[in-house]
Coordinates of C-alpha atoms in Angstrom, one line a residue:
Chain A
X1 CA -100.4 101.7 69.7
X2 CA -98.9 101.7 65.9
X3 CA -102.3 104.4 65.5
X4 CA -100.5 106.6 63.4
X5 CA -97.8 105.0 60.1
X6 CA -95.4 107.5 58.2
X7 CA -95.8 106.3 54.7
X8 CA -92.6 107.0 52.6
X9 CA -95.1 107.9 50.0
X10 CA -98.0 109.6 51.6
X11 CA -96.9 110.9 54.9
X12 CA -97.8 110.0 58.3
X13 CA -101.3 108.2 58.2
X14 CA -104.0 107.2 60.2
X15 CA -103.9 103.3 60.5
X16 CA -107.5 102.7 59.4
X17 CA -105.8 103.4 56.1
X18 CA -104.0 100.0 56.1
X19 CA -104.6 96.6 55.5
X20 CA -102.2 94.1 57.1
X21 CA -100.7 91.3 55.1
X22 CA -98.4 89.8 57.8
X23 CA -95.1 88.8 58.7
X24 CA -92.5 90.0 56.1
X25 CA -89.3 87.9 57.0
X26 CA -90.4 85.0 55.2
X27 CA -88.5 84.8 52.0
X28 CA -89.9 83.0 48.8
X29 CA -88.4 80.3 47.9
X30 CA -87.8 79.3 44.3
X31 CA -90.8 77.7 42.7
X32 CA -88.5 74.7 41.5
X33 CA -87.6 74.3 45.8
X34 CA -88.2 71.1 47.9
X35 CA -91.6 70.7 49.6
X36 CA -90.7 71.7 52.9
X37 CA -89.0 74.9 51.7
X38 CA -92.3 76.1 50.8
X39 CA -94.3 74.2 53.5
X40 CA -91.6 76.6 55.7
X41 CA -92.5 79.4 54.3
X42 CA -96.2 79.0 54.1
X43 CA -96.7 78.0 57.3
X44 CA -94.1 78.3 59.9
X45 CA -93.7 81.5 61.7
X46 CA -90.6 82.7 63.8
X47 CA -93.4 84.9 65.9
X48 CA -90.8 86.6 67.4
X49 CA -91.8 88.9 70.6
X50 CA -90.6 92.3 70.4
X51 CA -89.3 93.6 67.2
X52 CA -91.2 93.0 64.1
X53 CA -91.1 93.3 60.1
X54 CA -94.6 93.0 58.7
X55 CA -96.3 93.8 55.5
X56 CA -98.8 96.7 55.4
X57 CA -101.0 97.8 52.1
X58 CA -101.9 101.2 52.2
X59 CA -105.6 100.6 50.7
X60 CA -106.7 104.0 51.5
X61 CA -103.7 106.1 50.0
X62 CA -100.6 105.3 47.5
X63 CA -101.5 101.2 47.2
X64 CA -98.1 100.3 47.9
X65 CA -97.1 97.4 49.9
X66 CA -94.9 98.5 53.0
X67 CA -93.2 96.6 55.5
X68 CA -93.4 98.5 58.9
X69 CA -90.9 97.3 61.5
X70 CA -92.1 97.9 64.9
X71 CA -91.9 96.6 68.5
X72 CA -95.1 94.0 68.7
X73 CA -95.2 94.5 72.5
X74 CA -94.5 98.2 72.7
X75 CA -96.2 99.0 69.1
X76 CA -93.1 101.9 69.1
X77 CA -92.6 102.3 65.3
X78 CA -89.3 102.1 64.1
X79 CA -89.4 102.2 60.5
X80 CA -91.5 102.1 57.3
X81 CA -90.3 100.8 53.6
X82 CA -91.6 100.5 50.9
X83 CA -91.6 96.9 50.0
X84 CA -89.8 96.8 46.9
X85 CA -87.5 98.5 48.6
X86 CA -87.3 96.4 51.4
X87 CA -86.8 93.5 49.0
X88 CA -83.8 94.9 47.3
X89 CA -82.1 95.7 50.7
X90 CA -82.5 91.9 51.2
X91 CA -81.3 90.3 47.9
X92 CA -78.4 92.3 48.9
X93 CA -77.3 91.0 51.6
Chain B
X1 CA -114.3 70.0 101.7
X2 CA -117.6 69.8 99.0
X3 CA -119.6 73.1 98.3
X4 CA -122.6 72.2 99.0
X5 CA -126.2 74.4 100.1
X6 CA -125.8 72.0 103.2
X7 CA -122.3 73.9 103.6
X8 CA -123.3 77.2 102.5
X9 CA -125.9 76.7 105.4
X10 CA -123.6 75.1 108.3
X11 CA -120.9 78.2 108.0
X12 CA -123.1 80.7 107.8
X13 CA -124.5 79.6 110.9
X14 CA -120.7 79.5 112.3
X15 CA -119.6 83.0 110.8
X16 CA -118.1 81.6 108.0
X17 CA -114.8 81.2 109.9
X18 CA -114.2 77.5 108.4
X19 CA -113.8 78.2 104.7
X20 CA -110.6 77.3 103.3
X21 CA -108.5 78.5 100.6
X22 CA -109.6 76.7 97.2
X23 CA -106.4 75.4 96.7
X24 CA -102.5 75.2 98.2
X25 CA -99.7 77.5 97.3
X26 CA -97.1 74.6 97.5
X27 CA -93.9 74.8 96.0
X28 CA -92.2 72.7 93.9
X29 CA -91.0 69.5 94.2
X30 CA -87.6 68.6 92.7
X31 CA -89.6 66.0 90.0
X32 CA -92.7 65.5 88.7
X33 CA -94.8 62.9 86.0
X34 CA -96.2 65.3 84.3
X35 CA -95.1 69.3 84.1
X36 CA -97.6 71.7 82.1
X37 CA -96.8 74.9 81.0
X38 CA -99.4 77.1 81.4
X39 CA -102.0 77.6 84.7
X40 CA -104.8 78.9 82.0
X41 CA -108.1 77.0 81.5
X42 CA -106.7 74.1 79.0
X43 CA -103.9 73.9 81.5
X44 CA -105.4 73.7 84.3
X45 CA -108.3 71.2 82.8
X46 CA -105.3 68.8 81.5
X47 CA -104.3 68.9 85.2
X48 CA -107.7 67.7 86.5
X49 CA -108.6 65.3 83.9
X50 CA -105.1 63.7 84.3
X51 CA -105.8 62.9 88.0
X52 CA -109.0 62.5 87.5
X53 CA -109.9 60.1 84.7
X54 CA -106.1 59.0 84.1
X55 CA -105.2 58.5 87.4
X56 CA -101.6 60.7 87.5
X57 CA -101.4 62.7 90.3
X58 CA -97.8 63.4 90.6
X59 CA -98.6 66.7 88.2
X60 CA -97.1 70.2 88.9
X61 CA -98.9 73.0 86.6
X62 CA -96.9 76.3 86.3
X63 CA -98.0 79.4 86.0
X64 CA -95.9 82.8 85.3
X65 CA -98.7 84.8 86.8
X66 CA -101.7 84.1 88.7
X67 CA -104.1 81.2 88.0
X68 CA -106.1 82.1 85.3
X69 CA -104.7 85.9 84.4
X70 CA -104.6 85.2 80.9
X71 CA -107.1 84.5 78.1
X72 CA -109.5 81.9 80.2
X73 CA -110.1 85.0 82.3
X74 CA -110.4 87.2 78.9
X75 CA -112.9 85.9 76.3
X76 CA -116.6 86.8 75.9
X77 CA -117.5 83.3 77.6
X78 CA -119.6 81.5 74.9
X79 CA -119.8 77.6 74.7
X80 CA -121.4 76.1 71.5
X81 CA -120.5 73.7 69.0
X82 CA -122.0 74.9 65.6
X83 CA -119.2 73.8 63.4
X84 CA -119.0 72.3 60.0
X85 CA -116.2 70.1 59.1
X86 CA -115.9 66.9 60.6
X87 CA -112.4 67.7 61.7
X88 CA -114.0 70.3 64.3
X89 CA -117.2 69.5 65.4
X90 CA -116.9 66.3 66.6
X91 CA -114.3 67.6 68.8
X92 CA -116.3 70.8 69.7
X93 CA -120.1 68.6 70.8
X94 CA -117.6 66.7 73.4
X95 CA -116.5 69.9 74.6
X96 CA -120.3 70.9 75.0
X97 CA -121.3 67.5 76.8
X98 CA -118.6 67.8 79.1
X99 CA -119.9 71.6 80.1
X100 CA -123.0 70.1 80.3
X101 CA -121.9 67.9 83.8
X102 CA -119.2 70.2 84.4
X103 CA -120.3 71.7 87.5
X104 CA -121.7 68.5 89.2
X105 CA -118.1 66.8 87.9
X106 CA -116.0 69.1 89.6
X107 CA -118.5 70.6 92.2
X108 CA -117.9 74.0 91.8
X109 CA -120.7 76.5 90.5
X110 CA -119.4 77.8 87.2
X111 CA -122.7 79.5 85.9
X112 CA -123.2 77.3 82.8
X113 CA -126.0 78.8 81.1
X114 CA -127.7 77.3 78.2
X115 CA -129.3 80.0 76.8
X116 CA -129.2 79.5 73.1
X117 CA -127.5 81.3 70.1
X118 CA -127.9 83.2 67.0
X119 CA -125.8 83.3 64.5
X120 CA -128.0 85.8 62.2
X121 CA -128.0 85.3 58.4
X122 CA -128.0 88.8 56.3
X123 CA -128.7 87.5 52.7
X124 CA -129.9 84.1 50.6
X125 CA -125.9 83.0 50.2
X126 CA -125.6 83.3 53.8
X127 CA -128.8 81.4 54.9
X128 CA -127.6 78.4 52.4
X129 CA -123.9 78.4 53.7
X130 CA -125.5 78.5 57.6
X131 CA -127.8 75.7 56.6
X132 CA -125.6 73.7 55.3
X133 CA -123.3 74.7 58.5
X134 CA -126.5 73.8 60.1
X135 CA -126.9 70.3 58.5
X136 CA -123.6 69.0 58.9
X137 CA -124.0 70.0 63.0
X138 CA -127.4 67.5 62.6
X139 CA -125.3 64.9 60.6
X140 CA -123.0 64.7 63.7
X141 CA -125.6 64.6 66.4
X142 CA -125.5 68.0 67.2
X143 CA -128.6 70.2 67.3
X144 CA -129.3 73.1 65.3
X145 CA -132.1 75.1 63.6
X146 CA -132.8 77.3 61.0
X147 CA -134.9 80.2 61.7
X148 CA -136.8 82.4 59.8
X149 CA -137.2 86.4 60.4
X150 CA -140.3 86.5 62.4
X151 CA -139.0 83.1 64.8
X152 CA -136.2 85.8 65.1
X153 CA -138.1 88.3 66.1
X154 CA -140.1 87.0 68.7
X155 CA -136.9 85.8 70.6
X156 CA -134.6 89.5 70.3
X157 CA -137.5 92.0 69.0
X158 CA -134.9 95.1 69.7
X159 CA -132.3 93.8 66.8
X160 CA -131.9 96.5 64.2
X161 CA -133.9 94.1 61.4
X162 CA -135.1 96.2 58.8
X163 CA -131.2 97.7 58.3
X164 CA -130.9 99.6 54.7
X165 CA -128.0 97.1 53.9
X166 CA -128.0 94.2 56.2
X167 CA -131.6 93.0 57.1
X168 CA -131.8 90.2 59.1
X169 CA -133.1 87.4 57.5
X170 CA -133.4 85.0 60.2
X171 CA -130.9 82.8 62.0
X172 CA -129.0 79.3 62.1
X173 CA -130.1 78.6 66.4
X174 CA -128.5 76.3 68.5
X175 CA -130.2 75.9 71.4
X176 CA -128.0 74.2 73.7
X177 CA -125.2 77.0 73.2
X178 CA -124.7 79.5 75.8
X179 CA -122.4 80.9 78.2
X180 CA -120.1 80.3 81.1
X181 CA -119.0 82.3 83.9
X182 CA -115.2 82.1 82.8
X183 CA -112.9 82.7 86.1
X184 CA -114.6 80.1 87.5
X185 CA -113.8 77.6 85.3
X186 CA -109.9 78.0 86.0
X187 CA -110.8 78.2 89.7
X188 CA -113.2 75.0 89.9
X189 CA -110.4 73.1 87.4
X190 CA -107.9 74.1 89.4
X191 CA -109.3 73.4 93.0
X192 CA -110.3 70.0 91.7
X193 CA -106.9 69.3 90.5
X194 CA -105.5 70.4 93.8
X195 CA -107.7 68.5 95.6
X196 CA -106.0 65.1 93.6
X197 CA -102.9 66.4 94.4
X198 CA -101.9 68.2 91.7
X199 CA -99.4 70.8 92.5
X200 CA -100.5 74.1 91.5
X201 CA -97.1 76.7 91.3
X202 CA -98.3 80.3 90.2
X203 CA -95.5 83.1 89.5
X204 CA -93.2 80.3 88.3
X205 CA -91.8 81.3 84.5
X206 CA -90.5 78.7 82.8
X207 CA -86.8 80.0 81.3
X208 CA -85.8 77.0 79.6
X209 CA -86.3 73.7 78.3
X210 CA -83.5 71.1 79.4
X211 CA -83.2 68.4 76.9
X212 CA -80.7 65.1 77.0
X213 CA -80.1 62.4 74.5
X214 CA -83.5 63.7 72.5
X215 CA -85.5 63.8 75.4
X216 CA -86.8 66.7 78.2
X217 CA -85.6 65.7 81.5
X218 CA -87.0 69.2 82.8
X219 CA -87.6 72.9 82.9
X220 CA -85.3 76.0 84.2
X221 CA -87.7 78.1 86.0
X222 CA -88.0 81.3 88.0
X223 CA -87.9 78.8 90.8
X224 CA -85.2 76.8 89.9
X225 CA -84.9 73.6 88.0
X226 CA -87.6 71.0 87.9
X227 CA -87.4 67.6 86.6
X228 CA -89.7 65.8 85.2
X229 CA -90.6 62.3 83.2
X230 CA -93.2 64.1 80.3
X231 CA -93.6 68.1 79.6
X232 CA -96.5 69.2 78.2
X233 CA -97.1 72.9 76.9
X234 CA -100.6 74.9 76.8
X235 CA -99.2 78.4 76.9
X236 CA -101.5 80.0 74.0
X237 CA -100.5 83.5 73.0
X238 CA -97.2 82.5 74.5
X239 CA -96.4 79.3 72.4
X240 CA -94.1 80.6 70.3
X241 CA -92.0 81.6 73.4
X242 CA -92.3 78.6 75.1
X243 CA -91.8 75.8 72.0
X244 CA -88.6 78.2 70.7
X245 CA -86.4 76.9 74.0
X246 CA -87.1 73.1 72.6
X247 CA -86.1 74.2 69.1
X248 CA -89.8 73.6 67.9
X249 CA -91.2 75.2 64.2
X250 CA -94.6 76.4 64.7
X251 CA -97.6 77.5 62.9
X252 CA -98.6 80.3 64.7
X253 CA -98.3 84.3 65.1
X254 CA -99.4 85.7 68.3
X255 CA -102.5 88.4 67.5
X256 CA -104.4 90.4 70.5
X257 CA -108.1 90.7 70.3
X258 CA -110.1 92.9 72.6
X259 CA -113.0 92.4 74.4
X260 CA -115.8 94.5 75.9
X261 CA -118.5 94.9 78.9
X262 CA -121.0 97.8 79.3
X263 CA -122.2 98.9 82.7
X264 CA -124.7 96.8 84.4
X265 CA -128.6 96.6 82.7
X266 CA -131.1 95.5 83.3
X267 CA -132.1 91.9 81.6
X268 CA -132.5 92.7 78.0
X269 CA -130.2 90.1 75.6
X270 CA -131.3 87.0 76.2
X271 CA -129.1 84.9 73.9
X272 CA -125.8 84.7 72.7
X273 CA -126.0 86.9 69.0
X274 CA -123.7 86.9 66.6
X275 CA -124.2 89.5 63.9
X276 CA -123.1 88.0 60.2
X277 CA -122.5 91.2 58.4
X278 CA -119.9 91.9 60.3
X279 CA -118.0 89.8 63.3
X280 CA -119.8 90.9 66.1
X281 CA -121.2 88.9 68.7
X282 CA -122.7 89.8 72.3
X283 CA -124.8 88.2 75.4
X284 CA -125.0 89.6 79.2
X285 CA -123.7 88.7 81.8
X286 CA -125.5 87.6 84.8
X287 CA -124.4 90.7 86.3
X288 CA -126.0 93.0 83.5
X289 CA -123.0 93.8 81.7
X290 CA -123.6 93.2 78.4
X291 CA -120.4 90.9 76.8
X292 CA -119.1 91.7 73.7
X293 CA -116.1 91.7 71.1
X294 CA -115.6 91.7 67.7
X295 CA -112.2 91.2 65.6
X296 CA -108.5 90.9 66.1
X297 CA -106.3 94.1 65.8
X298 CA -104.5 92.3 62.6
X299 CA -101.6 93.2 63.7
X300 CA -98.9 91.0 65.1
X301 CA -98.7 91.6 69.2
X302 CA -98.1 90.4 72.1
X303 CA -99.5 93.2 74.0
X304 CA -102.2 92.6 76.2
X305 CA -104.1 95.7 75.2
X306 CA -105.3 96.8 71.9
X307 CA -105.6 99.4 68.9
X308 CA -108.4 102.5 69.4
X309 CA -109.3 101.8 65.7
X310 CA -110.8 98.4 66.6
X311 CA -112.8 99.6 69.7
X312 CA -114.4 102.5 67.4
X313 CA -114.9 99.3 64.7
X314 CA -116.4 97.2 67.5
X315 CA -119.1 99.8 68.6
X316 CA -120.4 100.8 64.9
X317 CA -120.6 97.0 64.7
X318 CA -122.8 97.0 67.3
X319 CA -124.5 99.9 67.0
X320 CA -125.5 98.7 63.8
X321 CA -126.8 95.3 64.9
X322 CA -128.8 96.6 68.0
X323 CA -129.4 100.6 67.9
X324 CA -129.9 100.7 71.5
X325 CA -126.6 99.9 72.5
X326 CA -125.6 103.7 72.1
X327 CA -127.5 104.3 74.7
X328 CA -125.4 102.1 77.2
X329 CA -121.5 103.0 78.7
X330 CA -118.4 101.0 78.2
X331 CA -117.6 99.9 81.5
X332 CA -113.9 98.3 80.3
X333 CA -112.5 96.7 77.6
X334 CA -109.0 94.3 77.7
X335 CA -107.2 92.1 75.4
X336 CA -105.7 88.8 75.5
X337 CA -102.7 87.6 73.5
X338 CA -104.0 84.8 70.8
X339 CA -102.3 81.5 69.5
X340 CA -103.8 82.2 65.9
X341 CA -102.9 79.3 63.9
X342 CA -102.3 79.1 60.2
X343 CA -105.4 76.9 59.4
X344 CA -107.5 78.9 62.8
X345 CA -107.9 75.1 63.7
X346 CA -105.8 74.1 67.1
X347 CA -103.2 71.5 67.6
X348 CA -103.4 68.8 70.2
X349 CA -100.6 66.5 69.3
X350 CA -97.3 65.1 69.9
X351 CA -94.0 66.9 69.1
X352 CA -90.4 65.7 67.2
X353 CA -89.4 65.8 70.9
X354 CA -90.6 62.1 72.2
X355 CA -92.1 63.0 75.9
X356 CA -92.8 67.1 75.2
X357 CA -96.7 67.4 74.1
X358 CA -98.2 70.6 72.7
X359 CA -101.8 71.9 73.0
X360 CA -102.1 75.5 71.0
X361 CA -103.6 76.6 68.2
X362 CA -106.8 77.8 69.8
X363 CA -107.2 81.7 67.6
X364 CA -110.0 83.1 69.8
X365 CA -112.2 79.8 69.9
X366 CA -110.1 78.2 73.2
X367 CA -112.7 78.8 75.7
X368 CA -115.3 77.2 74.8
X369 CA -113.0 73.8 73.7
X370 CA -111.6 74.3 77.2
X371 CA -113.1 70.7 78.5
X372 CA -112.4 69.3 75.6
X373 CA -109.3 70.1 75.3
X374 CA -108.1 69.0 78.8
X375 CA -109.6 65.7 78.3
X376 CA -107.9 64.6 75.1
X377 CA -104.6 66.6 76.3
X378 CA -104.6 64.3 79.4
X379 CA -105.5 61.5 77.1
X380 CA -102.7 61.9 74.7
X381 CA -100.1 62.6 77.8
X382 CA -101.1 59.7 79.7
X383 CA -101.4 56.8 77.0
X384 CA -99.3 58.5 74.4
X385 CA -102.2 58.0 72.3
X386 CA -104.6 60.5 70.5
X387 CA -108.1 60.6 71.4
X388 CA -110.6 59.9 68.7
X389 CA -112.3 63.5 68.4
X390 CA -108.4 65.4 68.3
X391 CA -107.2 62.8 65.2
X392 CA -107.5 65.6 62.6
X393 CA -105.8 68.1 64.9
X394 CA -101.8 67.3 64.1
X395 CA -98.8 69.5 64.0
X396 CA -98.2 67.7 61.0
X397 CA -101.4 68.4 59.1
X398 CA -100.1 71.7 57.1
X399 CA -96.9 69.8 55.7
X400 CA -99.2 66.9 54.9
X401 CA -101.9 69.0 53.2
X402 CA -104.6 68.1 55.1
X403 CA -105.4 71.5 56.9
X404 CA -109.1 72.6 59.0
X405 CA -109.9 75.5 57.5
X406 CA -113.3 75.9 58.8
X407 CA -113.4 79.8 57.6
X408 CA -111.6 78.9 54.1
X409 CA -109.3 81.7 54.0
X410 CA -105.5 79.8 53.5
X411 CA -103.0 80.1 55.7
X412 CA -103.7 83.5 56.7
X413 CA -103.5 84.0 60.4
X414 CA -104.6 87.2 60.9
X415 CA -108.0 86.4 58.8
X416 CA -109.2 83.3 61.0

């Protein structure tokens, strides 16, 4: 039931601990972008069923923003970043 | 055949041998006017509003489970229409007029029960913003009164109103609000669409959305292909799903929020409550049970079931507004799978897609728009048209600026 989240920073954690932010596969775009680059990313949502990136603050503990991927009909955990982290992996690719 | 106490009377003097099924188990037909996606309470109302009041019969309405397994058959069951902004409440009094002459509209007893609602104010901000909530419900027509602590008292005497942090100060009442007996609302839709012909196929899953030259000529289902001349979606939680196999970009993540009944008691809350220090609210059912719920997991999901964290949040909630709840048992709790939209306003409106029409949006305030929302859906289906009290309600409203916020917290799903 995504109860318990291993924070790469403070360990596994109860999930009370969090806040959740929402989906993290939106990218920015650039602030000089079209309108309906950033009405996309504002507002649209892929919503996908199944396997999910989402951003979590851990309020209670290191104050970081994480994205956890997980399985949104499962809630198996796969993964947890941290979300600077999660960014770089991204501008890479 | 009409339920009537005439026909109660006459078979129970024959046995009871000569009730029929409510409605037929038919299947499909190779083409259809109208398909809708979705047998849930806005689906199934669209179906009987579109026979009824627009005269189109040739419907089908499909359903991947059971009639009415999803959120109609999952809410807390309150009807009210204490909104503020004008792109809401308009919308929201029709809803409650229609429940008013439901039952006698489609003859089937669906329990509506007028029994008035709190929505209790915890500090001077709050009493301002709920009278001003209050005076823009009198503006449009709609009733509403502000009441002070003792007027509160004398109605709910066993709410928790001297509370160290959250006294109740009194409440914003609307006395016209109430509850519904929710299953039977899909049912008593649903026979009275069958009963106009309306084709009513359950554990039929749509797969696919066929499209030619810009246009849906049908759906792929679990039951084969079915044509038809206009496709109209009211899938909720499932949305996304649905709109992805016609290509369509939508404002909306799919959230579960849980709901609540105790074991059976004896009469003790009267009203519909809704605590304001927290999101709490709670009535009982005619059965006893006392109804309650609180927020979403914020989480995305799409699980019908929900996080222990939430259920323990739900009960201090309670606890805290009504002491004596700690007395009474859980009997069961569920979830339901939420279209939360970005704005927590829905979306009755046309698509880029000519003949597909989408009705979704409804974050966990669909039942009580369930009326409502059949009638303008139908509207818009059958004169391409968009009725009056659903104009603010676009797809288009977010990319034009011109989002209903009611809560005023952005485009934050998860919040609304």
């Amino acid at each position: 039931m995504a109860s318990l989240i291993t924070c790469p920073h403070c360990g596994t954690r109860p999930k009370e601990e969090f806040s959740i932010r929402g989906a993290a596969a939106p990218k920015r775009p650039s602030p000089t972008a079209k309108d309906e680059a950033w009405h996309v990313y504002v507002y649209v949502r892929d919503n996908p069923k199944g396997r999910y990136q989402e951003y979590w603050h851990h309020v209670a503990g290191c104050r970081r923003f994480l994205v956890v991927e997980r399985d949104n009909l499962t809630h198996e955990v796969f993964g947890v970043t941290d979300a600077a982290e999660f960014e770089r992996a991204g501008a890479d690719e | 055949m009409r339920y009537s106490a005439y026909s109660i009377f006459k078979e129970a003097l024959s046995g009871n041998r000569m009730w029929k099924p409510a409605w037929r188990e038919p299947q499909p037909k190779p083409h259809y006017d109208v398909i809708i996606v979705g047998g849930g309470g806005h689906g199934l109302a669209t179906a009987y509003y579109l026979a009824k009041e627009f005269g189109i019969t040739n419907v089908a309405v499909l359903e991947k489970g059971y009639l009415g397994s999803g959120n109609v058959g999952r809410n807390t069951t309150i009807i009210r229409s204490n909104y503020l902004l004008e792109g809401n409440n308009p919308f929201y009094e029709f809803s409650l007029k229609l429940w008013e002459g439901l039952e006698r509209d489609f003859n089937y007893n669906a329990m509506v029960s007028q029994r008035g609602m709190l929505n209790l104010f915890h500090s001077d901000g709050q009493r301002d913003a709920y009278a001003r909530r209050g005076n823009g419900m009198r503006i449009h027509g709609i009733d509403a009164e502000l009441l002070d602590r003792e007027q509160v008292r004398r109605k709910a005497p066993y709410l928790n109103f001297d509370h160290a942090r959250f006294p109740i100060m009194g409440a914003l009442y609307q006395k016209r609000a109430g509850t519904v007996r929710h299953d039977a609302v899909a049912w008593g839709y649903g026979r009275g669409a069958d009963a106009r012909g309306v084709d009513l196929i359950q554990h039929c899953e749509v797969t696919g959305i066929r499209r030619e030259n810009g246009l849906v000529t049908g759906v792929e289902t679990t039951k084969g292909f079915i044509g038809c001349n206009k496709l109209a979606l009211a899938a909720a939680g499932n949305t996304t799903t649905v709109g992805r196999m016609a290509d369509l970009e939508l404002p909306i993540e799919s959230h579960v929020l849980q709901a609540f009944v105790s074991e059976g008691l004896k009469p003790v809350v009267d009203h519909v409550i809704t605590y304001g220090a927290g999101h709490f609210y709670i009535s009982q059912s005619d059965k006893g049970g006392l109804v309650f719920g609180a927020e979403i997991d914020f989480y995305s999901s799409y699980a019908q079931r929900g996080n222990l964290a939430t259920v323990e949040h739900t009960m201090e909630e309670g606890v805290s507004l009504i002491p004596g709840l700690s007395r009474a048992k859980v009997l069961r709790s569920w979830g339901g799978v939420m279209d939360m939209s970005m704005d927590g306003s829905p979306i009755i409106d046309r698509t880029p897609i000519d003949n597909l029409y989408l009705n979704c949006g409804w974050c966990y305030g669909g039942f009580k728009a369930t009326p409502a929302s059949g009638f303008c859906f139908a509207h818009l289906i059958a004169k391409n048209e968009t009725h009056h009290v659903t104009r603010f309600m676009r797809l288009d409203r977010f990319e034009r600026g011109y989002t209903i916020d009611e809560a005023g917290r952005g485009p934050q799903p998860n919040l609304h």
